[in-house]
PDB file of C-alpha atoms in Angstrom:
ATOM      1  CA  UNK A  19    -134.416  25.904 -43.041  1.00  0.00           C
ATOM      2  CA  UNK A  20    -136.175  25.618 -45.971  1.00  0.00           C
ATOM      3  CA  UNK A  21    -135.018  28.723 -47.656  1.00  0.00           C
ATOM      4  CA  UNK A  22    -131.520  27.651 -46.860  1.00  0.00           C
ATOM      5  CA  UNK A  23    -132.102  24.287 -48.648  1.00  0.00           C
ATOM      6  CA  UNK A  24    -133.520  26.049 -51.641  1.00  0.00           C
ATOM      7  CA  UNK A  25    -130.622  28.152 -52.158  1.00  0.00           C
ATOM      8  CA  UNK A  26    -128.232  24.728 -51.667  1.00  0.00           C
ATOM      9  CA  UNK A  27    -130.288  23.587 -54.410  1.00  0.00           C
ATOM     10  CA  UNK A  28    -130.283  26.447 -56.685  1.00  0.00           C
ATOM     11  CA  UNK A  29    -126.355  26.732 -56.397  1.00  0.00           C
ATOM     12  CA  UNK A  30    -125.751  23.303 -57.270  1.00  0.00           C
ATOM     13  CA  UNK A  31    -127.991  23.181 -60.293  1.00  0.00           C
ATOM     14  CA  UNK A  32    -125.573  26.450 -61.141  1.00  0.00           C
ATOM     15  CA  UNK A  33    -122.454  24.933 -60.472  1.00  0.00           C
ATOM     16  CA  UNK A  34    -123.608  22.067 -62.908  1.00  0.00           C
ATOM     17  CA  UNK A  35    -124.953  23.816 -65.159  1.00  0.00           C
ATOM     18  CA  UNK A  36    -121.855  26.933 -65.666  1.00  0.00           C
ATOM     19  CA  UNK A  37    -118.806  25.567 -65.168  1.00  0.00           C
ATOM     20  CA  UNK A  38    -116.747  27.679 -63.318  1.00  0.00           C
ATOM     21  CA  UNK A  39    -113.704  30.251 -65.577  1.00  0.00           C
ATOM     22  CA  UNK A  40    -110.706  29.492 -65.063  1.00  0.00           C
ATOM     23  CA  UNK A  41    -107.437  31.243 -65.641  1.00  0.00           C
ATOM     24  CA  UNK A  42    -107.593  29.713 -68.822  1.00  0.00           C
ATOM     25  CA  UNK A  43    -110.791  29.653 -70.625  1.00  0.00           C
ATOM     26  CA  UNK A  44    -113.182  32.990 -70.581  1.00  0.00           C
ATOM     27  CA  UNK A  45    -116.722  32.526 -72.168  1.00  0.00           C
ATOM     28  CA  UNK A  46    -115.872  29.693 -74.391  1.00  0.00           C
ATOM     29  CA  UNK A  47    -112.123  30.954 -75.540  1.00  0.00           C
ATOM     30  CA  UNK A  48    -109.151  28.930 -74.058  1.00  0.00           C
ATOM     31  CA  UNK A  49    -106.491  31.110 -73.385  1.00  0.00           C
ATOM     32  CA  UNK A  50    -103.905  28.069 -72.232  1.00  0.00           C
ATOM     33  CA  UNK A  51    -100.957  27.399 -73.677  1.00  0.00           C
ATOM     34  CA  UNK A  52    -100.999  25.683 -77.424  1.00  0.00           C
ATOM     35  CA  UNK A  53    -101.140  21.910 -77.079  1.00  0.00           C
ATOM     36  CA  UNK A  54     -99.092  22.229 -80.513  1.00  0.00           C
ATOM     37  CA  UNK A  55     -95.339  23.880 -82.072  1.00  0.00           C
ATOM     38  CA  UNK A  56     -97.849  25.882 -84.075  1.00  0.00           C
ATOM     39  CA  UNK A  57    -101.005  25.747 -82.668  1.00  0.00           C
ATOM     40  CA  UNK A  58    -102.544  29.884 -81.784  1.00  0.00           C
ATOM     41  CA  UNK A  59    -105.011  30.614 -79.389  1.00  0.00           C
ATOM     42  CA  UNK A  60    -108.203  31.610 -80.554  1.00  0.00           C
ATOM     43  CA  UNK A  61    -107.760  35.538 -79.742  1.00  0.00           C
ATOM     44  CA  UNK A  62    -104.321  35.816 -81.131  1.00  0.00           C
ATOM     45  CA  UNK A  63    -106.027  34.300 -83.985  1.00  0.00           C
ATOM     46  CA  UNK A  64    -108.719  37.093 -84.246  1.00  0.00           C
ATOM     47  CA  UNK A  65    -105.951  39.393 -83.952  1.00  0.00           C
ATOM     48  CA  UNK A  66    -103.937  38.170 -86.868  1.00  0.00           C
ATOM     49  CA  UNK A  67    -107.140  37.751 -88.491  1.00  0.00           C
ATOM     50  CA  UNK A  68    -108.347  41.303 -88.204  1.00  0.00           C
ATOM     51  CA  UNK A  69    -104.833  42.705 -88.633  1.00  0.00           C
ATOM     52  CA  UNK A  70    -104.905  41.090 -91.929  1.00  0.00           C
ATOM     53  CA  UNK A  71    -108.595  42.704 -93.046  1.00  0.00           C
ATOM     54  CA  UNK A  72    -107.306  45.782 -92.046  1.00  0.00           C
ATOM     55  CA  UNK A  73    -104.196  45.657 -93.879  1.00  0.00           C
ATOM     56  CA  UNK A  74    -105.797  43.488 -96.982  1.00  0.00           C
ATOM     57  CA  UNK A  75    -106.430  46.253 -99.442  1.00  0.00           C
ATOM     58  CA  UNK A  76    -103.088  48.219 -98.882  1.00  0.00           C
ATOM     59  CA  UNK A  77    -101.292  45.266 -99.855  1.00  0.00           C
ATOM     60  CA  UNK A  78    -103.321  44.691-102.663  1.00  0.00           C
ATOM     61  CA  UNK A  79    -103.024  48.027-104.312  1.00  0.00           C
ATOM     62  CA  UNK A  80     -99.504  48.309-103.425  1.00  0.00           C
ATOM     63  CA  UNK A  81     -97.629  44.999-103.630  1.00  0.00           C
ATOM     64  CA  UNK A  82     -99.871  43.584-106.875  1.00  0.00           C
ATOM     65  CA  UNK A  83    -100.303  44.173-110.129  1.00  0.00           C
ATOM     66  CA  UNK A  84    -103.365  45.778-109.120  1.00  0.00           C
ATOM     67  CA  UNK A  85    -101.173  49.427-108.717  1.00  0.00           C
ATOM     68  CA  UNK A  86    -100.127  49.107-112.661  1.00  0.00           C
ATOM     69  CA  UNK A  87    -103.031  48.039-113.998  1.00  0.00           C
ATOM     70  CA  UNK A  88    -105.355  50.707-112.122  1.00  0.00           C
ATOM     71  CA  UNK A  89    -102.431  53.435-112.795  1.00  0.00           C
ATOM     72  CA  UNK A  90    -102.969  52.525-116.847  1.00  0.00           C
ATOM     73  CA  UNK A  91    -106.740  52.557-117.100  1.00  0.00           C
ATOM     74  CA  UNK A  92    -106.631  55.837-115.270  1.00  0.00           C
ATOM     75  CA  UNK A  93    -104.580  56.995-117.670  1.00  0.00           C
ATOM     76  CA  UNK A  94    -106.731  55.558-120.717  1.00  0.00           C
ATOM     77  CA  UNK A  95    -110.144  57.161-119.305  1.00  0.00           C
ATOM     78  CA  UNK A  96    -108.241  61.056-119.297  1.00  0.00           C
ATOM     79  CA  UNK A  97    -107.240  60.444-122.646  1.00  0.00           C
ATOM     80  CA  UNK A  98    -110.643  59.208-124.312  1.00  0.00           C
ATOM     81  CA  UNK A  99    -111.803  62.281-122.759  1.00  0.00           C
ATOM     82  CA  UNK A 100    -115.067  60.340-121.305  1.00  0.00           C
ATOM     83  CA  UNK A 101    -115.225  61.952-118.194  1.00  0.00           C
ATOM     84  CA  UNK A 102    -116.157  59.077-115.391  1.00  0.00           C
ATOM     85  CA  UNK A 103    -116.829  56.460-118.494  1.00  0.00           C
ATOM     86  CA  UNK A 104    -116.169  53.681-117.464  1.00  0.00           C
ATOM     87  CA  UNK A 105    -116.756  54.375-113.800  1.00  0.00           C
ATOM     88  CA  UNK A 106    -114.062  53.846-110.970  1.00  0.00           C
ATOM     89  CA  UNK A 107    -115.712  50.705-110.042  1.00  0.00           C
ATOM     90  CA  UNK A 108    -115.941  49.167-113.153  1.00  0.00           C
ATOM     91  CA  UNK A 109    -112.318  50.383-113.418  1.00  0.00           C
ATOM     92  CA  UNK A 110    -111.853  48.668-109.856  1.00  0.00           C
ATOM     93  CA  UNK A 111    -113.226  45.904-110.535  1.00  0.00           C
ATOM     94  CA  UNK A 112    -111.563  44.852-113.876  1.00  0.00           C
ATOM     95  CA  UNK A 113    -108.318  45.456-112.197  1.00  0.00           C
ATOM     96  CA  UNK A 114    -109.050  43.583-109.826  1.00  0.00           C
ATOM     97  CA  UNK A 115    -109.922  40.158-111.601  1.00  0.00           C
ATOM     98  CA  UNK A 116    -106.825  41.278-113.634  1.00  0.00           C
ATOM     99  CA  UNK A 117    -105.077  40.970-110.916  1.00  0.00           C
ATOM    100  CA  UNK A 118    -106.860  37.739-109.227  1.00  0.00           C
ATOM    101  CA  UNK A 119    -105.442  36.205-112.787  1.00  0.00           C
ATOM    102  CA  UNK A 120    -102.001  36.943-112.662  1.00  0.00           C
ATOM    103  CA  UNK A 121    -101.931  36.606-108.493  1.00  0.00           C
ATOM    104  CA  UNK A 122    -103.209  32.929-108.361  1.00  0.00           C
ATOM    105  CA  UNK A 123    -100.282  30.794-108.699  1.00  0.00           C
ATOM    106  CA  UNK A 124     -98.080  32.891-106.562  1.00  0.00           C
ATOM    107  CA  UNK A 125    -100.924  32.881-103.831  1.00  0.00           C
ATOM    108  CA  UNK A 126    -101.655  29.196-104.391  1.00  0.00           C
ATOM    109  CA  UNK A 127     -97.957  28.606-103.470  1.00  0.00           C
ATOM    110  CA  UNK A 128     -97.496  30.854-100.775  1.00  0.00           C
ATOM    111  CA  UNK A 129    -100.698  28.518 -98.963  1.00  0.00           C
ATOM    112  CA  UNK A 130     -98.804  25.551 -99.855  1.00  0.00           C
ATOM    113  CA  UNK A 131     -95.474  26.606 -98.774  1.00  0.00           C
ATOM    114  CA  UNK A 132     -96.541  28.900 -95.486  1.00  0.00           C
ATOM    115  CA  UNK A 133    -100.143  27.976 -94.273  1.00  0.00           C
ATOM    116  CA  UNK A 134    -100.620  24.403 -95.271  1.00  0.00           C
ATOM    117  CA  UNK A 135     -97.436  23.561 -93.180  1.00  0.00           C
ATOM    118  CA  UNK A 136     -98.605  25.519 -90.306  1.00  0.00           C
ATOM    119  CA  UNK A 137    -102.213  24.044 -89.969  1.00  0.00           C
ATOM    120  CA  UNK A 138    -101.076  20.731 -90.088  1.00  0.00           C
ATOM    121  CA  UNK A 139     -98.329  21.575 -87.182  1.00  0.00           C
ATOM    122  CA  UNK A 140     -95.465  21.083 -89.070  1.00  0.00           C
ATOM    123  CA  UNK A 141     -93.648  24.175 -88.436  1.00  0.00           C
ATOM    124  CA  UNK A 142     -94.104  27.254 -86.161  1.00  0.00           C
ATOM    125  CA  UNK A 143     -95.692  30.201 -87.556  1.00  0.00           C
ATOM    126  CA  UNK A 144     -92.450  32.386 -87.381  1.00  0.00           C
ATOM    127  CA  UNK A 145     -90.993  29.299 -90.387  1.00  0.00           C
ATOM    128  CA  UNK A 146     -94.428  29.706 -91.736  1.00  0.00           C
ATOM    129  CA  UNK A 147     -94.256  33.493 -92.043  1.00  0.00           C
ATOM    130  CA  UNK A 148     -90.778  32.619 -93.712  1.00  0.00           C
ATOM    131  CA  UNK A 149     -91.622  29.987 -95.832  1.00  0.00           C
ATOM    132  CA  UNK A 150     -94.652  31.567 -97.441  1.00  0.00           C
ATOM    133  CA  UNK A 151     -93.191  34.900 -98.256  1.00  0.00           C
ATOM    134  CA  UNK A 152     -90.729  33.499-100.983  1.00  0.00           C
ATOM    135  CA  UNK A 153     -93.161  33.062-103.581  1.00  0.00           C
ATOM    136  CA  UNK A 154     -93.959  36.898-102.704  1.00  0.00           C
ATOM    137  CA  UNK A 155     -90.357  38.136-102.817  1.00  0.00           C
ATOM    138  CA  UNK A 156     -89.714  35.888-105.917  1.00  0.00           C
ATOM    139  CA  UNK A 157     -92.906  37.647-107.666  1.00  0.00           C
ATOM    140  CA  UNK A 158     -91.376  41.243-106.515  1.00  0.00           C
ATOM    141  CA  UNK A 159     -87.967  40.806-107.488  1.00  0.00           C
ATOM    142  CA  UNK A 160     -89.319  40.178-111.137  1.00  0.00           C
ATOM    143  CA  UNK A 161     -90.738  43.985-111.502  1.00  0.00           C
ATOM    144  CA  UNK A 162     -88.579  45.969-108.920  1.00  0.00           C
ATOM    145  CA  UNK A 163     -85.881  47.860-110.372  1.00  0.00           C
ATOM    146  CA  UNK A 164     -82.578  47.789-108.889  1.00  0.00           C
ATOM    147  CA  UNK A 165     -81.977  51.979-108.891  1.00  0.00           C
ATOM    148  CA  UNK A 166     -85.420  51.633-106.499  1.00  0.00           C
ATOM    149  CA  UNK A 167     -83.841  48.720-104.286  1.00  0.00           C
ATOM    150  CA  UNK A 168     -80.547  50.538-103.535  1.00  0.00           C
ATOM    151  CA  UNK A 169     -82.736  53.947-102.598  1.00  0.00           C
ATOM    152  CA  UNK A 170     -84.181  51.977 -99.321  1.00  0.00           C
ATOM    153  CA  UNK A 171     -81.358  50.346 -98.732  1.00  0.00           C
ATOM    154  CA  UNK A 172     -79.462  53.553 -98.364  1.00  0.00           C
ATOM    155  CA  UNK A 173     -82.399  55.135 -96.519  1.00  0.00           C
ATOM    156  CA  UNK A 174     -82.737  52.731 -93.949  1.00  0.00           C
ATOM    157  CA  UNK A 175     -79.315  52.232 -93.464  1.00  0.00           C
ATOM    158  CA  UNK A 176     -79.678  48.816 -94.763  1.00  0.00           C
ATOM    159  CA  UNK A 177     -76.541  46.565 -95.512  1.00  0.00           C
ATOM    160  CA  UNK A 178     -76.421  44.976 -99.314  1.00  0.00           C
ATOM    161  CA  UNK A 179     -76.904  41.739 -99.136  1.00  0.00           C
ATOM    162  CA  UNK A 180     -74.816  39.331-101.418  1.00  0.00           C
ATOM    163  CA  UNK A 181     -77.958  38.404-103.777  1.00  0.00           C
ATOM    164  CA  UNK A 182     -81.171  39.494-104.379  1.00  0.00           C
ATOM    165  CA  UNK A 183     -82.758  36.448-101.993  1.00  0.00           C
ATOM    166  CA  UNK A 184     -81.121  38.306 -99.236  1.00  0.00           C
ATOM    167  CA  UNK A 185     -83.464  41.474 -99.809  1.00  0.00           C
ATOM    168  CA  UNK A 186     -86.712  41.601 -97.253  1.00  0.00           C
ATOM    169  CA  UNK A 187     -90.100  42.233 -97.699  1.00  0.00           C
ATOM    170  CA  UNK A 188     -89.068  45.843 -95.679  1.00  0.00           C
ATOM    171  CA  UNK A 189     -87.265  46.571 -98.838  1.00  0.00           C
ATOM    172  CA  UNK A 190     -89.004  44.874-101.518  1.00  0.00           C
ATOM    173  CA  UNK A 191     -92.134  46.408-101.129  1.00  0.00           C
ATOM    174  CA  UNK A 192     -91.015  50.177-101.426  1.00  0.00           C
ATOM    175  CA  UNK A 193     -88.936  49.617-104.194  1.00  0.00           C
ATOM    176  CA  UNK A 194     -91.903  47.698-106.161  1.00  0.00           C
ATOM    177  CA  UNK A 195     -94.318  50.325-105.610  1.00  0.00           C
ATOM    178  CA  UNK A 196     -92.188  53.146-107.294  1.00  0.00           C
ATOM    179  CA  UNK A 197     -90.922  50.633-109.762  1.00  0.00           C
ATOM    180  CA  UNK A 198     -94.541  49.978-110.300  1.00  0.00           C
ATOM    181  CA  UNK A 199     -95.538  53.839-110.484  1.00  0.00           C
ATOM    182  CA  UNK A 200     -92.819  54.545-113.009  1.00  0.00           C
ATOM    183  CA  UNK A 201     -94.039  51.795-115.439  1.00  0.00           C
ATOM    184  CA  UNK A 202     -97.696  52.460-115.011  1.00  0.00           C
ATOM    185  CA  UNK A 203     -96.565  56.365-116.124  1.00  0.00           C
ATOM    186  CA  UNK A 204     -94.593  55.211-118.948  1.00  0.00           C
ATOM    187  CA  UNK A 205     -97.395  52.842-120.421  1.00  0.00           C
ATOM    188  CA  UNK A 206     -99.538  55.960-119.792  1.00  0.00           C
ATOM    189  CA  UNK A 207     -97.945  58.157-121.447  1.00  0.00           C
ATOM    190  CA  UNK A 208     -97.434  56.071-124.802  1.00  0.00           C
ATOM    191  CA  UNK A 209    -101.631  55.868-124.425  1.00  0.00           C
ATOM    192  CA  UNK A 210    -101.946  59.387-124.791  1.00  0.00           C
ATOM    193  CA  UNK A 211     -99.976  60.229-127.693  1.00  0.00           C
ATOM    194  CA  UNK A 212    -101.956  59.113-130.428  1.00  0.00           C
ATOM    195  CA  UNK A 213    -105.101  60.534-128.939  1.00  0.00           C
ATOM    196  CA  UNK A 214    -103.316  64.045-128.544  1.00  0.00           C
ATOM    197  CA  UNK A 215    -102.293  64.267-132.255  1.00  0.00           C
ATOM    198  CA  UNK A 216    -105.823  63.728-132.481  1.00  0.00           C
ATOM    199  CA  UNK A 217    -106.987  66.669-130.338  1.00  0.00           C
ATOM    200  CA  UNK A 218    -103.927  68.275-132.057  1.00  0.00           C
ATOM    201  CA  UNK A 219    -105.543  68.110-135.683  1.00  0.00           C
ATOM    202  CA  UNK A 220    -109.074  68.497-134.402  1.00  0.00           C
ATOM    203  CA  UNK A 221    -107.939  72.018-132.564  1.00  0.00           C
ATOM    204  CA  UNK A 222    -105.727  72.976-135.802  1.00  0.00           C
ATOM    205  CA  UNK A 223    -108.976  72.821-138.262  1.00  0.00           C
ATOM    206  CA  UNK A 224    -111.420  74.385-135.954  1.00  0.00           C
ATOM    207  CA  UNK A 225    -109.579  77.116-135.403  1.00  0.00           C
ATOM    208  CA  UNK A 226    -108.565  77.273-138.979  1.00  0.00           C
ATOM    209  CA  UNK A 227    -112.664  78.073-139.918  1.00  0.00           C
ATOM    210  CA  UNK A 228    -113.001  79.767-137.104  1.00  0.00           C
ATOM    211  CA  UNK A 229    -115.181  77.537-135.237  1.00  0.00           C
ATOM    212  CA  UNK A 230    -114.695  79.138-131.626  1.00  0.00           C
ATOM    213  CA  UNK A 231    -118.105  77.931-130.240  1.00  0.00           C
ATOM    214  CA  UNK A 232    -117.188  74.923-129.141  1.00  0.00           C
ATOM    215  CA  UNK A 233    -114.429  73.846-127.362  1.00  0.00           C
ATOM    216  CA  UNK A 234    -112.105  71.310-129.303  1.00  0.00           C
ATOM    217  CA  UNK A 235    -112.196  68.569-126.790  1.00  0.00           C
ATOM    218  CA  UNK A 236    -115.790  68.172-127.193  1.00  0.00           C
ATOM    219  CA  UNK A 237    -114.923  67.400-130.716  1.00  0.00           C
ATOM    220  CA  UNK A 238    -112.430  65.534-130.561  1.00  0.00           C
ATOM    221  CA  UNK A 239    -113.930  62.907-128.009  1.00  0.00           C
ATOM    222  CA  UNK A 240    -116.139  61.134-130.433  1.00  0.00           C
ATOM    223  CA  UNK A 241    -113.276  60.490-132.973  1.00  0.00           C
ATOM    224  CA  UNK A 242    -111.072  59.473-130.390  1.00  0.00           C
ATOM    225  CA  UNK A 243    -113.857  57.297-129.384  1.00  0.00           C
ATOM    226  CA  UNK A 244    -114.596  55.994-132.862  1.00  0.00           C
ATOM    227  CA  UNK A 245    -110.483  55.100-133.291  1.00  0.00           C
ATOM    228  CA  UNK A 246    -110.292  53.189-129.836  1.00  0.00           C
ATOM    229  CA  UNK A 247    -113.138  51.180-131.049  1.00  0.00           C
ATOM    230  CA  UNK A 248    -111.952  50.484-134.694  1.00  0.00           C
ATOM    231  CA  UNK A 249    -109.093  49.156-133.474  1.00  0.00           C
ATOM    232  CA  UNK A 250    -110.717  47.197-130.690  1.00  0.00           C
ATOM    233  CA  UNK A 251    -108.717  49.014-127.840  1.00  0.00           C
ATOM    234  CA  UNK A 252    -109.486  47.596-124.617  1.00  0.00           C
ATOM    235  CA  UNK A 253    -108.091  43.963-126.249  1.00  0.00           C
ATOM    236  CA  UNK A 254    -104.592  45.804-127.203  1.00  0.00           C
ATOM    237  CA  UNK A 255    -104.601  47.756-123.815  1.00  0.00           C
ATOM    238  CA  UNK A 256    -105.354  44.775-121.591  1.00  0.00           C
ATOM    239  CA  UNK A 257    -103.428  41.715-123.626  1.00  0.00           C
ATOM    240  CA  UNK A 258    -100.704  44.043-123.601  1.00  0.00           C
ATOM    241  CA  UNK A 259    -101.054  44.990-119.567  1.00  0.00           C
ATOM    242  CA  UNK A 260    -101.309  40.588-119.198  1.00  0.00           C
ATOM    243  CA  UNK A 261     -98.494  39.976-121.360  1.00  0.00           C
ATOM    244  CA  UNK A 262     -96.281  42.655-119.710  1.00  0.00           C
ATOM    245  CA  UNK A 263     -95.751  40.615-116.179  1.00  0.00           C
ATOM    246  CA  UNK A 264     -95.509  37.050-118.139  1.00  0.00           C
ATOM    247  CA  UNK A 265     -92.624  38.288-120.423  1.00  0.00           C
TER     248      UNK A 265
END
């Protein structure tokens, strides 16, 4: 009897103590149905939030100035001839605050026209999604080239729309990347021409006095280095990277 009372005990103290799961709640997380138009469940929210850490730095290198930018100093480094000088994450990392620069008003309105909305239940997160990828499409649109825009629209079988607005993200994003690629290789290649005359002349008089011991690159480098720093080349190279997506 007593043992039987004990265990009548225990279980209420339990019961009180854990409230039972239900269908909708499990360890804390409701799983119900949003009170709100545009209110998400905490684990479709972990989803969308992982999804988006996951996905993060492809977007960043691809749909950014970040792909220029890194494309161009790559390009600088191989012609100075300095090996890993700067490194790729000082490289990295000044394209990246580059790109933090230019990327801050278009972010700061695609928070005020797509999140802001949607965490104050205005709209649903499908006019949300909608909403706050104009100020991206209206950023791409500025860079993409139309050759690159009709290429995925023919490849995906995509109609033409009857203006630009009408073009997707699907589409966009493609089409900005080799857009992108193709300026980044042009700016490149104006960056090495100067420094190759210089190689030029430097391999001209060594073999001219025979000087075969040495390679002419390794002579070469310090002049080049000498002339990017007379001229103060990293202002030149990155005011005229800056000024290149304001014009």
């Amino acid at each position: 009897m007593n043992r039987v009372i004990s265990f009548t005990i225990i279980n209420l103290a339990l019961s009180r103590a854990v409230p039972a799961a239900t269908p909708e709640s499990i360890l804390g997380i409701s799983l119900g149905a949003s009170k709100g138009p545009a209110t998400l469940s905490v684990p479709v929210q972990i989803i969308v939030l992982l999804t988006l850490l996951a996905v993060l730095p492809a977007v960043i290198m691809s749909v950014t100035p970040f792909l220029r930018i890194t494309v161009v100093l790559h390009f600088l480094r191989q012609a100075l001839s300095t090996q890993g000088t700067p490194s790729n994450q000082v490289l990295i990392g000044l394209a990246l605050f580059l790109t933090v620069v230019i990327m801050q008003p278009v972010a700061a309105d695609m928070y005020h026209k797509g999140w802001q909305p949607l965490e104050e239940g205005q709209v649903t997160w499908q006019q949300a999604l909608s909403d706050g990828s104009q100020p991206l499409k209206t950023f791409l649109l500025r860079y993409v080239r139309e050759k690159d825009v009709h290429l995925f629209l023919d490849i995906s079988h995509t109609p033409v729309p009857r203006d630009a607005t009408g073009l997707g993200l699907g589409i966009l994003m493609p089409a900005y990347v080799l857009s992108e690629l193709k300026t980044g290789f042009q700016i490149g290649a104006v960056l090495f021409l100067p420094f190759l005359i210089i190689d030029l002349v430097v391999a001209s008089v060594t073999l001219s006095i025979g000087m075969v011991q040495l390679p002419p690159i390794m002579l070469s480098a310090p002049f080049k280095i000498l002339l990017f720093v007379l001229v103060d080349g990293w202002n030149l190279v990155i005011g005229s990277l800056m000024r290149s997506f304001y014009s």
